[in-house]
CSV table of C-alpha atoms in Angstrom, one decimal:
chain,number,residue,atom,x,y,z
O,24,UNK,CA,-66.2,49.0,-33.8
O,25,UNK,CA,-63.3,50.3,-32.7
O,26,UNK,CA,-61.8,54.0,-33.7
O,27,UNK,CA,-59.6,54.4,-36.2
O,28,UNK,CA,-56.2,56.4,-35.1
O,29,UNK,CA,-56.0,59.8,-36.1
O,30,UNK,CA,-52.8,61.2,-37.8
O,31,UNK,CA,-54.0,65.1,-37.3
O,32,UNK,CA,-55.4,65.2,-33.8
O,33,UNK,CA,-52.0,63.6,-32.3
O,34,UNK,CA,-49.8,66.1,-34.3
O,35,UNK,CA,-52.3,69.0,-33.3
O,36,UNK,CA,-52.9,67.9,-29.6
O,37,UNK,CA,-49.2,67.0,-29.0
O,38,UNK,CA,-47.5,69.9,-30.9
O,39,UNK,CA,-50.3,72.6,-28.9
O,40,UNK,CA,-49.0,70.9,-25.5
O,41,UNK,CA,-45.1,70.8,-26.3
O,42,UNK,CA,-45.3,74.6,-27.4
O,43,UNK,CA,-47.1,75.4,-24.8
O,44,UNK,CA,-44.7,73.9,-22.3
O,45,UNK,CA,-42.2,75.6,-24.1
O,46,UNK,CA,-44.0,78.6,-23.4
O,47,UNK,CA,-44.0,77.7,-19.3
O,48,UNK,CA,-40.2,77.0,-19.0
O,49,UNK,CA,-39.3,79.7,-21.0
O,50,UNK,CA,-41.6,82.4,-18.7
O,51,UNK,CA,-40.6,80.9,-15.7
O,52,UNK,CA,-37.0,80.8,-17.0
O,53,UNK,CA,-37.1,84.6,-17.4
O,54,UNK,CA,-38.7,85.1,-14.3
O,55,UNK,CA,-36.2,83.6,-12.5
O,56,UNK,CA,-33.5,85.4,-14.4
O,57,UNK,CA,-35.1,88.6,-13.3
O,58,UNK,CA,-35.4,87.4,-9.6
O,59,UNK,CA,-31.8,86.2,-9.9
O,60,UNK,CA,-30.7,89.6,-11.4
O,61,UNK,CA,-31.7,91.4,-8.3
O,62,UNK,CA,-29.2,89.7,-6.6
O,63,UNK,CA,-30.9,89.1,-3.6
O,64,UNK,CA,-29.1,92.3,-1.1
O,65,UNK,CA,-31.3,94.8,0.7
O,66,UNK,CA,-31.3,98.5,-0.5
O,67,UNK,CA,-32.4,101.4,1.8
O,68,UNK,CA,-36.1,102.6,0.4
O,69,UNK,CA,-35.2,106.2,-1.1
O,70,UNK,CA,-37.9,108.2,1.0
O,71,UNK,CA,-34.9,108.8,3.4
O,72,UNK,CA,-32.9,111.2,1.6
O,73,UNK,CA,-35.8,114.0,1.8
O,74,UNK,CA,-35.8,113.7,5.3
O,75,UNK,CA,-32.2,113.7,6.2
O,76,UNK,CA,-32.2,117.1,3.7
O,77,UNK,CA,-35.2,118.7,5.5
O,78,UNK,CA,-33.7,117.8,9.1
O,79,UNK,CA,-29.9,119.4,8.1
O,80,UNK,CA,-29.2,122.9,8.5
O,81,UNK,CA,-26.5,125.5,8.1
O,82,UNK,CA,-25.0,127.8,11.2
O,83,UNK,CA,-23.9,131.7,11.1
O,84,UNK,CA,-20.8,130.3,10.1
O,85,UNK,CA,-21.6,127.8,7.4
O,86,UNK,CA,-21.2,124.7,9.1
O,87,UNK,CA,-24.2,122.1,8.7
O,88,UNK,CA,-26.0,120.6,11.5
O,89,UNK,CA,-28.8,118.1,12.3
O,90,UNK,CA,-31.7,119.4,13.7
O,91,UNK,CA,-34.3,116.6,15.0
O,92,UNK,CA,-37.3,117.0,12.9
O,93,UNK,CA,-40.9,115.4,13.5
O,94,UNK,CA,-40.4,113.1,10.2
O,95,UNK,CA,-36.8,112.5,11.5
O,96,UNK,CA,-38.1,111.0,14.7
O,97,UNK,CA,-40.9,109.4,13.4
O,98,UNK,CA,-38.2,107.1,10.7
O,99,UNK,CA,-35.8,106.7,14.0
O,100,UNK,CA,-38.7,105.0,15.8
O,101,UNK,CA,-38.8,102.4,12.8
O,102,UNK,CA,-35.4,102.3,12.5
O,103,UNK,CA,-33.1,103.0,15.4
O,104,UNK,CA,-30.0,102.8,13.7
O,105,UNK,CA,-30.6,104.8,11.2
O,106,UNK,CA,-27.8,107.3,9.2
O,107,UNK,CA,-26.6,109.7,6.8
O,108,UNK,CA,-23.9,111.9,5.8
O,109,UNK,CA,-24.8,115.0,4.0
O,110,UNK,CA,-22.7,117.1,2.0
O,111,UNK,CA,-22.6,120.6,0.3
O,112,UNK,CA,-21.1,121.7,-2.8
O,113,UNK,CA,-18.2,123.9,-0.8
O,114,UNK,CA,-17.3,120.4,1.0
O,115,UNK,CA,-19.0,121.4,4.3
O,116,UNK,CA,-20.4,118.1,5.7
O,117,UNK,CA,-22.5,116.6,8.6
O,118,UNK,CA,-23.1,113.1,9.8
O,119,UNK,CA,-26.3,111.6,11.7
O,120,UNK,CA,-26.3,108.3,13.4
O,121,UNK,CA,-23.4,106.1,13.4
O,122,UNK,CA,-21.4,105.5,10.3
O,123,UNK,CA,-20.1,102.3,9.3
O,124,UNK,CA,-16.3,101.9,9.4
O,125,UNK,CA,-16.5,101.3,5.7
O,126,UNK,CA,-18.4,103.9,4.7
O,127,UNK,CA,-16.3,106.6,6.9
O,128,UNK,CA,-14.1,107.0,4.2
O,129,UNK,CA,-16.6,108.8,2.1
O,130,UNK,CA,-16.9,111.3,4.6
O,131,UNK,CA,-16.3,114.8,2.6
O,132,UNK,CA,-16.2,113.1,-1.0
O,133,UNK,CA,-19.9,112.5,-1.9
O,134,UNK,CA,-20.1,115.5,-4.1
O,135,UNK,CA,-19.0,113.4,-7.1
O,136,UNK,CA,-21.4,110.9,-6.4
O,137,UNK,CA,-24.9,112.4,-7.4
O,138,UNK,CA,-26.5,108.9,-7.5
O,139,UNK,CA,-26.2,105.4,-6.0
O,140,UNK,CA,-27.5,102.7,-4.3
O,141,UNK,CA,-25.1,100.1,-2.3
O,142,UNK,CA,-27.3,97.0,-0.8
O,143,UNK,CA,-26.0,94.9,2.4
O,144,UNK,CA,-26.5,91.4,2.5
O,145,UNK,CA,-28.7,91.8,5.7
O,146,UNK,CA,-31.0,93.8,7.5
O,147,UNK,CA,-29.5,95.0,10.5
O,148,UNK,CA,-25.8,95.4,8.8
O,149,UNK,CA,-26.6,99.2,8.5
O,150,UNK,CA,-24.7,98.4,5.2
O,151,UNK,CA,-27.8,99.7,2.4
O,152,UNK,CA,-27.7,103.5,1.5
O,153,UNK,CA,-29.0,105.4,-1.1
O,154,UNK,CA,-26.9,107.9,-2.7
O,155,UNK,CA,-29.0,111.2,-3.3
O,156,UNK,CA,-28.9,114.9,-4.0
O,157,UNK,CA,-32.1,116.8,-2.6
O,158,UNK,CA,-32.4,120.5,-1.8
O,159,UNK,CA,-33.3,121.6,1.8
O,160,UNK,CA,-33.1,124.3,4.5
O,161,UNK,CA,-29.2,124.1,3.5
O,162,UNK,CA,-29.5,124.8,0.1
O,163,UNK,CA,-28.5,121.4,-2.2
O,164,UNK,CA,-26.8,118.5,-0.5
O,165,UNK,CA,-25.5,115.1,-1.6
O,166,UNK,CA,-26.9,112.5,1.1
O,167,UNK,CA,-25.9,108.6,2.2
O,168,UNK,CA,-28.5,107.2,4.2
O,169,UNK,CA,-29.1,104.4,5.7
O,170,UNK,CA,-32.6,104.2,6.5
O,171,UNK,CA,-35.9,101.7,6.1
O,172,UNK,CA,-34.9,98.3,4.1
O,173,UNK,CA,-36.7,96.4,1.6
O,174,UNK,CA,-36.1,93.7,-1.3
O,175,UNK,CA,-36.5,94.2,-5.0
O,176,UNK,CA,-37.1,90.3,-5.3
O,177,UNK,CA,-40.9,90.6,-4.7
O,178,UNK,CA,-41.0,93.6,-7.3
O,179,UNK,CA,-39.2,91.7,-9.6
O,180,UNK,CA,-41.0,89.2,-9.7
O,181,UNK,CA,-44.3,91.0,-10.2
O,182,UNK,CA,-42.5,93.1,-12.6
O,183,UNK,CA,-41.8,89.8,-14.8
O,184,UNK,CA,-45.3,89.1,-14.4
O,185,UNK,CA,-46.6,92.2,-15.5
O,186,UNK,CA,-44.7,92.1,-18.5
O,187,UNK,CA,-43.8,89.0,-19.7
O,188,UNK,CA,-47.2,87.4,-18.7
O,189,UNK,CA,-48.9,89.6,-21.5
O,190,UNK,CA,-46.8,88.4,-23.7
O,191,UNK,CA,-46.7,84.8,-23.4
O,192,UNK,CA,-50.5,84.6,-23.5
O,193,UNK,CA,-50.4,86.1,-26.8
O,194,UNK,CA,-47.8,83.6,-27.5
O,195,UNK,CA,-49.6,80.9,-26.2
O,196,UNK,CA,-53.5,82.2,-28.4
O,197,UNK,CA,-51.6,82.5,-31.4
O,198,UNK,CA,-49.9,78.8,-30.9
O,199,UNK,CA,-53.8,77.5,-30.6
O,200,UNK,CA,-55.0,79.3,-33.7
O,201,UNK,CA,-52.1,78.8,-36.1
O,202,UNK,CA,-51.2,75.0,-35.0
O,203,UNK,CA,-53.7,73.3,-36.7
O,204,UNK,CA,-54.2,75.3,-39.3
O,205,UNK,CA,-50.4,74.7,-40.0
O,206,UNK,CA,-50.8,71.2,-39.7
O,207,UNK,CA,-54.1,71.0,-41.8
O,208,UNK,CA,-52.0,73.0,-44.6
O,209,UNK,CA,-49.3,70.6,-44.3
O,210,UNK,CA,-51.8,67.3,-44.7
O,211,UNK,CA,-53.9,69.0,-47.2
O,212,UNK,CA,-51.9,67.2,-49.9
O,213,UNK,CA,-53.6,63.7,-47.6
O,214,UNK,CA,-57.3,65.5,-48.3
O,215,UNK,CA,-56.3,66.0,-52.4
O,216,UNK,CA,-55.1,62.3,-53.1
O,217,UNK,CA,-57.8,61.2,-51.2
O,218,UNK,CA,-60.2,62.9,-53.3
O,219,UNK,CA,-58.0,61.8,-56.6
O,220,UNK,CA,-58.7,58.0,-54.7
O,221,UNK,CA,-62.1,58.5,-54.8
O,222,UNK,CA,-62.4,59.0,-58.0
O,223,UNK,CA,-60.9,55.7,-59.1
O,224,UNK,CA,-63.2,53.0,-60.4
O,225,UNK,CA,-63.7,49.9,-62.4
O,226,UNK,CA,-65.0,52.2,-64.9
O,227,UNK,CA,-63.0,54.9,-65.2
O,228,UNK,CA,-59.0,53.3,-64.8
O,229,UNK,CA,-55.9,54.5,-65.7
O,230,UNK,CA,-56.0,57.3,-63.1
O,231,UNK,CA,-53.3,58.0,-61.0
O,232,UNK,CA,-52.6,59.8,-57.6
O,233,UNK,CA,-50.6,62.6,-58.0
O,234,UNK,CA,-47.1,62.1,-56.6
O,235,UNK,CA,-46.0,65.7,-56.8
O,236,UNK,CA,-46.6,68.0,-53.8
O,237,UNK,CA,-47.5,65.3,-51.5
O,238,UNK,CA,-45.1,64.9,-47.9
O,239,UNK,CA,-42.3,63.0,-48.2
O,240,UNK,CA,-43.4,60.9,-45.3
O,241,UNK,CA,-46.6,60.0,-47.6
O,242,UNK,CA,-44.5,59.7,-50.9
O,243,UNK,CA,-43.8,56.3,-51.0
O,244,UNK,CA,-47.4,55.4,-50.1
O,245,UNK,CA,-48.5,57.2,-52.9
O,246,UNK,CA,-46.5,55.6,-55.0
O,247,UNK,CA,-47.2,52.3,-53.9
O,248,UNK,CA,-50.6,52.7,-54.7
O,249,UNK,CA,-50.2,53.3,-58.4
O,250,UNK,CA,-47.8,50.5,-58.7
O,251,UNK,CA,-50.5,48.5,-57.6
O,252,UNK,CA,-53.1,50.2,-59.6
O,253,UNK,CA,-50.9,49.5,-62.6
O,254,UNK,CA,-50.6,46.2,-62.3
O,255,UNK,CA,-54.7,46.1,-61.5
O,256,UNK,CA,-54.9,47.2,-65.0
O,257,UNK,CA,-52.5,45.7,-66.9
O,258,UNK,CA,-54.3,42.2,-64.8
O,259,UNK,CA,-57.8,43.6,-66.0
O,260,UNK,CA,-56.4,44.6,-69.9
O,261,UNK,CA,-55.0,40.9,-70.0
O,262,UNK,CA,-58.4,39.2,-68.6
O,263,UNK,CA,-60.5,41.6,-71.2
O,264,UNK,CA,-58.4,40.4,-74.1
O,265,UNK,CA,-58.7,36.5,-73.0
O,266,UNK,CA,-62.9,37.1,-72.7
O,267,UNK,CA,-62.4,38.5,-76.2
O,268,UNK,CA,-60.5,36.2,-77.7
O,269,UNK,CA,-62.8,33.2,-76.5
O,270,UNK,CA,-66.1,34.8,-77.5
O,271,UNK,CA,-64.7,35.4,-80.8
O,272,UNK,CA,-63.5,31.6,-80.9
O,273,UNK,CA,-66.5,30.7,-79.8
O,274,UNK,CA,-69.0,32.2,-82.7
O,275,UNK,CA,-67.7,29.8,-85.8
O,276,UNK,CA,-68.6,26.4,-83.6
O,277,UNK,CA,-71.6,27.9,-82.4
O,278,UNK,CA,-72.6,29.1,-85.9
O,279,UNK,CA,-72.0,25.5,-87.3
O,280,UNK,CA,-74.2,23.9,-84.4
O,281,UNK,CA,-76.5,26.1,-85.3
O,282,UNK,CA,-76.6,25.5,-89.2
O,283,UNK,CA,-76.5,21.7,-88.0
O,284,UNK,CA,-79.3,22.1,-85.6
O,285,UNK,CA,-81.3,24.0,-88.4
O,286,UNK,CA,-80.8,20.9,-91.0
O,287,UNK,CA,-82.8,18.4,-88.8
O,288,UNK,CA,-86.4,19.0,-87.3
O,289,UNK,CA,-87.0,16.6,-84.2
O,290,UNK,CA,-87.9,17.7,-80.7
O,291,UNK,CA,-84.3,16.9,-79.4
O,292,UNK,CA,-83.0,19.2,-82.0
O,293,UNK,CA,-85.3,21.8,-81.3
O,294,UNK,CA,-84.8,21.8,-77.2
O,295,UNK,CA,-81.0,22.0,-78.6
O,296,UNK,CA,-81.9,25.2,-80.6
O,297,UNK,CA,-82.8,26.6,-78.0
O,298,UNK,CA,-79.7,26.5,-75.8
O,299,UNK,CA,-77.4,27.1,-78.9
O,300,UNK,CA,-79.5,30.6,-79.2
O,301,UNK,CA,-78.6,31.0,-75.5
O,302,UNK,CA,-74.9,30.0,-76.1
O,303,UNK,CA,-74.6,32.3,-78.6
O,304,UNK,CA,-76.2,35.4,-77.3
O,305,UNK,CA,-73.8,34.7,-74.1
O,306,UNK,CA,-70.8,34.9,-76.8
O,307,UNK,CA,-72.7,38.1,-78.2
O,308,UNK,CA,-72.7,40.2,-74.7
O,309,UNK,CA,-69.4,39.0,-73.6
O,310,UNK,CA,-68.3,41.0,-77.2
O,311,UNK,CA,-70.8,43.5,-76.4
O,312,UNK,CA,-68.3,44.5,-73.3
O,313,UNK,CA,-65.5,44.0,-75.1
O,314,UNK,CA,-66.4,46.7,-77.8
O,315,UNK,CA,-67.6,48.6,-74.5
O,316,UNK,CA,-64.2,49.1,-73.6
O,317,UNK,CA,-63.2,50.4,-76.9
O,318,UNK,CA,-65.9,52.8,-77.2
O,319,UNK,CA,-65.3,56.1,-79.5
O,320,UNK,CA,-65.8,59.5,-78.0
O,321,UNK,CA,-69.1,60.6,-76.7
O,322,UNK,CA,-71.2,63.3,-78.4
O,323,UNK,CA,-74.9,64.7,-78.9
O,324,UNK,CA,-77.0,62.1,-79.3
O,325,UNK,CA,-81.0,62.2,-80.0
O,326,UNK,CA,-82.4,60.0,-77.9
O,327,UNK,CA,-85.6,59.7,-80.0
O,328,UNK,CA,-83.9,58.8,-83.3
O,329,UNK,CA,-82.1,55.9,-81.3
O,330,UNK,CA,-85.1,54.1,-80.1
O,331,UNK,CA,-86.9,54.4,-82.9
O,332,UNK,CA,-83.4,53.0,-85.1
O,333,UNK,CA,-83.2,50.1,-82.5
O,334,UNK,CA,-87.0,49.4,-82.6
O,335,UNK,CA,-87.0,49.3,-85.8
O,336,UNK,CA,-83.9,46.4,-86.2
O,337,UNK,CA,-85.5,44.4,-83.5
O,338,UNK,CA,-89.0,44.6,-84.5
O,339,UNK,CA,-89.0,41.7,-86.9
O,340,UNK,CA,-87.7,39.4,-84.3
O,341,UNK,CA,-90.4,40.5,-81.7
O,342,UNK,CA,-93.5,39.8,-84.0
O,343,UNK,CA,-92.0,36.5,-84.8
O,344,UNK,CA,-91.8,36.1,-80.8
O,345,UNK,CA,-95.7,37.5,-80.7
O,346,UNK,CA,-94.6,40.5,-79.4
O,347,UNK,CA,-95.6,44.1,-79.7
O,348,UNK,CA,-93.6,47.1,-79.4
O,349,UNK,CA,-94.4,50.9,-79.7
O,350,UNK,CA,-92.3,54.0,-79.1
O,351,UNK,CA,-93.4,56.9,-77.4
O,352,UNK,CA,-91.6,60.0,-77.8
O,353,UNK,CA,-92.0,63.1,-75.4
O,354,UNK,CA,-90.0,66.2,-74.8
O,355,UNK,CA,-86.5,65.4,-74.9
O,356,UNK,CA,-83.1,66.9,-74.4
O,357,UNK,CA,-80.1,65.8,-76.7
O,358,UNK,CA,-77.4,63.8,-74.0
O,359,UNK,CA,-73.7,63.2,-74.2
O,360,UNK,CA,-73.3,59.4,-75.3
O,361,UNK,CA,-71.5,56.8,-77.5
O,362,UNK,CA,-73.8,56.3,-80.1
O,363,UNK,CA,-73.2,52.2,-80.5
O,364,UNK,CA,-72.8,51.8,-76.7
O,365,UNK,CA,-76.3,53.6,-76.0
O,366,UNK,CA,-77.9,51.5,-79.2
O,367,UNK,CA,-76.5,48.1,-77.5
O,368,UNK,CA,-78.4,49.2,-74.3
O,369,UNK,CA,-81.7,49.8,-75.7
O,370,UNK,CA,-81.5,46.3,-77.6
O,371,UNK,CA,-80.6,44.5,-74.8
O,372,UNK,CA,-83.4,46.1,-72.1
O,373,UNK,CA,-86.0,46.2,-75.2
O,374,UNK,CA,-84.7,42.2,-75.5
O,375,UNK,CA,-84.8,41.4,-71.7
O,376,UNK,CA,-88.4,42.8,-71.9
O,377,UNK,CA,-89.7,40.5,-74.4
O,378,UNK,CA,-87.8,37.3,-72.7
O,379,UNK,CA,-89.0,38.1,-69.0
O,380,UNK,CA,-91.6,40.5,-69.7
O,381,UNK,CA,-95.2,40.5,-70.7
O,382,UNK,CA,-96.3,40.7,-74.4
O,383,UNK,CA,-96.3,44.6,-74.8
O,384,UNK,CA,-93.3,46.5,-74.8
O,385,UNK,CA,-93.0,50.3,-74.7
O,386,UNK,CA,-90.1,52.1,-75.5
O,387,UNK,CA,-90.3,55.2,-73.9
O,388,UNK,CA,-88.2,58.9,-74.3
O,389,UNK,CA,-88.8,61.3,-71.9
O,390,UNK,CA,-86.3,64.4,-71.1
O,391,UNK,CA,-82.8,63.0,-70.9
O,392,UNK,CA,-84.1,59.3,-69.8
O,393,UNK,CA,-84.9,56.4,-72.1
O,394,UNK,CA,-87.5,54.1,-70.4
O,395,UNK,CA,-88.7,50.5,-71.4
O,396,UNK,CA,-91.8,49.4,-69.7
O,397,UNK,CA,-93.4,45.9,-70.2
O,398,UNK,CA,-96.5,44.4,-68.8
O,399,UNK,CA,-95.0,41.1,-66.9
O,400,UNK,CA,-94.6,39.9,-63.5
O,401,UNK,CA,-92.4,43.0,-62.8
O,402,UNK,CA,-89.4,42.6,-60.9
O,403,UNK,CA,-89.4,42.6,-56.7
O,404,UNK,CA,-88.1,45.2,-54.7
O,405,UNK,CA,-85.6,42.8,-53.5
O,406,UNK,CA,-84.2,41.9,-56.5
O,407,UNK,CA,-83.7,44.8,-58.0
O,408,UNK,CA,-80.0,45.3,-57.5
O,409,UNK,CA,-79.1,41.8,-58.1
O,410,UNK,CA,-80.1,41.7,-61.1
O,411,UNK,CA,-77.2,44.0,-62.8
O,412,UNK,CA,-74.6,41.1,-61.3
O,413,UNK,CA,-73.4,39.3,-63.8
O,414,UNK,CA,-75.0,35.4,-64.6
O,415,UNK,CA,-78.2,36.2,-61.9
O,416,UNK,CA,-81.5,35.5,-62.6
O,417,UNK,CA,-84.8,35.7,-61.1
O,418,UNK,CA,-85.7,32.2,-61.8
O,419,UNK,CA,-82.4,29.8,-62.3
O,420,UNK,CA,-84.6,28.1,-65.6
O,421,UNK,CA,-85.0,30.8,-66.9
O,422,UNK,CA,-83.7,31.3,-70.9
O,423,UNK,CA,-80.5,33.7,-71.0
O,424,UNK,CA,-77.3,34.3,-70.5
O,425,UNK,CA,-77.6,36.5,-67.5
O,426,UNK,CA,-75.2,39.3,-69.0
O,427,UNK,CA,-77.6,42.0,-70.4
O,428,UNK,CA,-78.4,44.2,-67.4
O,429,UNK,CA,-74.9,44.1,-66.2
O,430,UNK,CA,-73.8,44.9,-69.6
O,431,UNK,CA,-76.4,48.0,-69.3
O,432,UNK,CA,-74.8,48.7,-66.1
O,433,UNK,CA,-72.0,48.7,-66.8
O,434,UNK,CA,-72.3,51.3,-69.9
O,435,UNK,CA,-74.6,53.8,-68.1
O,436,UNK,CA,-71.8,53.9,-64.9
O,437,UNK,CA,-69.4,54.7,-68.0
O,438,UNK,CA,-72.0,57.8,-69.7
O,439,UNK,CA,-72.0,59.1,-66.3
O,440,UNK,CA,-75.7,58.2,-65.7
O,441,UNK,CA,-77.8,56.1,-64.4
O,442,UNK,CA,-80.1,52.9,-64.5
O,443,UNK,CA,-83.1,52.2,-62.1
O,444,UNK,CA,-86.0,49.8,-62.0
O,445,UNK,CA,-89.3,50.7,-60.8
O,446,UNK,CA,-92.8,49.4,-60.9
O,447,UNK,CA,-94.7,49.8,-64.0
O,448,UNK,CA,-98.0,51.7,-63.7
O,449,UNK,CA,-100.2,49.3,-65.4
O,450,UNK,CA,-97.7,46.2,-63.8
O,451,UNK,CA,-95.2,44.4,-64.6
O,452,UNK,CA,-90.9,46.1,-64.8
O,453,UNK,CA,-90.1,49.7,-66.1
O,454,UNK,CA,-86.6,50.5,-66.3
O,455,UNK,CA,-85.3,54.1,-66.6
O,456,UNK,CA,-82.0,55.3,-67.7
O,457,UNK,CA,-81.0,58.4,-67.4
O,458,UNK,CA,-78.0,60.1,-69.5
O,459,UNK,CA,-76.2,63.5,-68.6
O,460,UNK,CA,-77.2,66.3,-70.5
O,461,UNK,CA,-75.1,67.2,-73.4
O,462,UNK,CA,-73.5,70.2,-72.1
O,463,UNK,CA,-73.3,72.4,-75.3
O,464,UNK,CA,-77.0,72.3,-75.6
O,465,UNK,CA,-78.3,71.9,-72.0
O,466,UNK,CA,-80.6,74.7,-72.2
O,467,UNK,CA,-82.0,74.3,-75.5
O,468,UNK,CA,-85.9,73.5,-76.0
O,469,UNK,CA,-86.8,69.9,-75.8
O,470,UNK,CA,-87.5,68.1,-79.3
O,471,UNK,CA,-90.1,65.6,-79.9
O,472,UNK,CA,-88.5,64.7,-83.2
């Protein structure tokens, strides 16, 4: 069977990857505006200035000189054309090395400049100095050097990383945790109407999905759906009144067949009798489903006092069929029902017992569940759930319209409960129905009255 698409995983998996490629332009983005921002030039490293300050000194007169010092020679043997100008307060200057044409200039008018850095565009241009003021043998000097060259591109760039890398990783965690919980919040209206959806049924219509707070995308699905639903309805509410109509139509001819049937006494007439009684009953139970659908409100009902009502109304008809009947009452719990609803199922299980039963019939109460048991063949395993379809029979001869365990069905799905057959202990069919409690008195004591 092939998978059904998913609407969530695309918009989780897909929105996760385009966020987090988001994520990897925009951090290589910034790295390479930090890169860019360095420009590219070669600055002088800054360890210079110290030296050149240690190496100058001042004369008896005042004048600065250079004075070849061990770190001196040592950064002249890495860099041979290596330079500085240094400069007192008082305007007395010195210069090491030799100066660039276009740094000569400066020569005598660094002490305004306490800072700087000026980067060449290659190595060997001598053109990168610092710009420093560092105290030494000559008291406190303002130096340009031109010394030992590096890049800032590297550092940058592992600057970028050091910082931005941190935070784009958080970016990227909290994009896999929020993501799909954003997107299940957004399709939680789906999960609700679903729900409503499910609880939509032959026998509990004129429920509707909610069309407020669902996503516009899903709206007009939504509404779809109840159009259709109403016109399910108002389908069912016109096919209900037709099955009404003609049972009712049918009782007067069926009555006078009867009362014509009844006047003469051959065998023919007789065989004829019978399927008039099974014509008849078939125009009962298709009014027993009508009046099913018009049932009053539920309320407490004594289960006990029920069977023993219907027993007695049907016992007349079951000694004159050679039939016994008895009623057993045990602890019992009042349930929520429709009084004539739950009276119509008792007759026609107590009735379906004496055509396709045995000869003794029990009607049994017991905790919420109303039970009749008869000693017949019992019905197979097999069978047992097509029986409640409407016109099937065990045996096609059989007598019977074929309604009255779907009719029982069909009430018990609409009490909320429900209707099983099992095996008899002695042999022969025992079917249980079981009603929801009455939820005012759930807890009270069981009655046996």
């Amino acid at each position: 069977m092939a998978r059904r698409p998913s609407l969530k995983r695309p918009l989780i998996v897909k929105t996760l990857i385009y966020q987090l490629l988001a994520l990897l332009v925009a951090f290589f983005a910034l790295l390479m505006v930090l890169v860019r921002a360095d420009s590219g030039g070669y600055y002088t490293i800054q360890t210079f200035a110290p030296v050149a300050a240690e190496a100058v000194h001042r004369d008896s007169t005042g004048e600065l000189y250079v004075e070849h010092t061990p770190e001196l020679s040592e950064l002249l043997k890495i860099v041979p054309g290596a330079w500085f100008i240094a400069e007192d307060e008082h305007g007395h200057h010195v210069t090491f090395g030799h100066v660039p044409p276009a740094y000569a200039s400066l020569v005598g008018a660094l002490d305004g400049i306490p800072y700087g850095d000026l980067r060449g565009r290659d190595r060997s241009d001598g053109l990168a100095v610092a710009i420093r003021q560092h105290s030494g043998p000559a008291g406190k000097l303002t130096i340009m050097a031109h010394g030992e060259t590096d890049s800032l591109t590297w550092q940058m760039a592992l600057a970028a990383h050091i910082i931005t890398l941190p935070i784009f990783l958080l970016l990227g965690l909290a994009t896999l945790i929020l993501t799909p919980i954003i997107v299940r919040r957004a399709l939680a209206g789906v999960e609700r109407i679903a729900q409503e959806a499910r609880n939509i049924s032959a026998s509990r219509r004129g429920i509707r999905l909610t069309e407020t707070a669902v996503p516009v995308e899903i709206a007009p699905l939504v509404t779809a759906v109840n159009e259709a639903l109403d016109r399910l309805d108002e389908g069912h509410e016109r096919q209900r009144r037709f099955i009404a109509a003609a049972a009712h139509e049918l009782r007067t001819p069926i009555a006078i067949l009867r009362v014509k049937i009844d006047a003469t006494d051959d065998a023919t007439s007789r065989s004829l009798a019978v399927e008039v009684a099974r014509l008849a009953t078939l125009a009962e139970q298709l009014l027993d489903l009508h009046r099913m659908e018009e049932a009053g409100p539920k309320d407490s009902l004594n289960l006990a006092r029920v069977a023993k009502r219907v027993v007695a109304d049907l016992a007349p008809l079951l000694i004159q069929s050679d039939k016994t009947v008895a009623v057993a009452v045990e602890p019992n719990f009042p349930v929520l029902g429709e009084a004539g609803a739950v009276e119509r199922v008792l007759s026609n299980l107590v009735l379906n017992a004496a055509e396709h039963g045995g000869r003794h019939i029990i009607v049994r109460v017991q905790g919420s569940c109303l039970e009749v048991e008869d000693d017949g063949p019992g019905i197979p395993v097999d069978q047992r759930e097509r029986v409640f379809e409407p016109f099937q029979r065990l045996r096609p001869r059989q007598t019977g319209a074929g309604l009255g365990l779907n009719l029982v069905r069909q009430v018990i799905d609409r009490h909320g409960g429900r209707v099983t057959i099992l095996d008899a202990p002695g042999g022969g069919a025992l079917i249980r129905v079981e009603f929801p409690l009455h939820p005012g008195v759930s807890s009270a004591p069981p009655s046996e009255r």
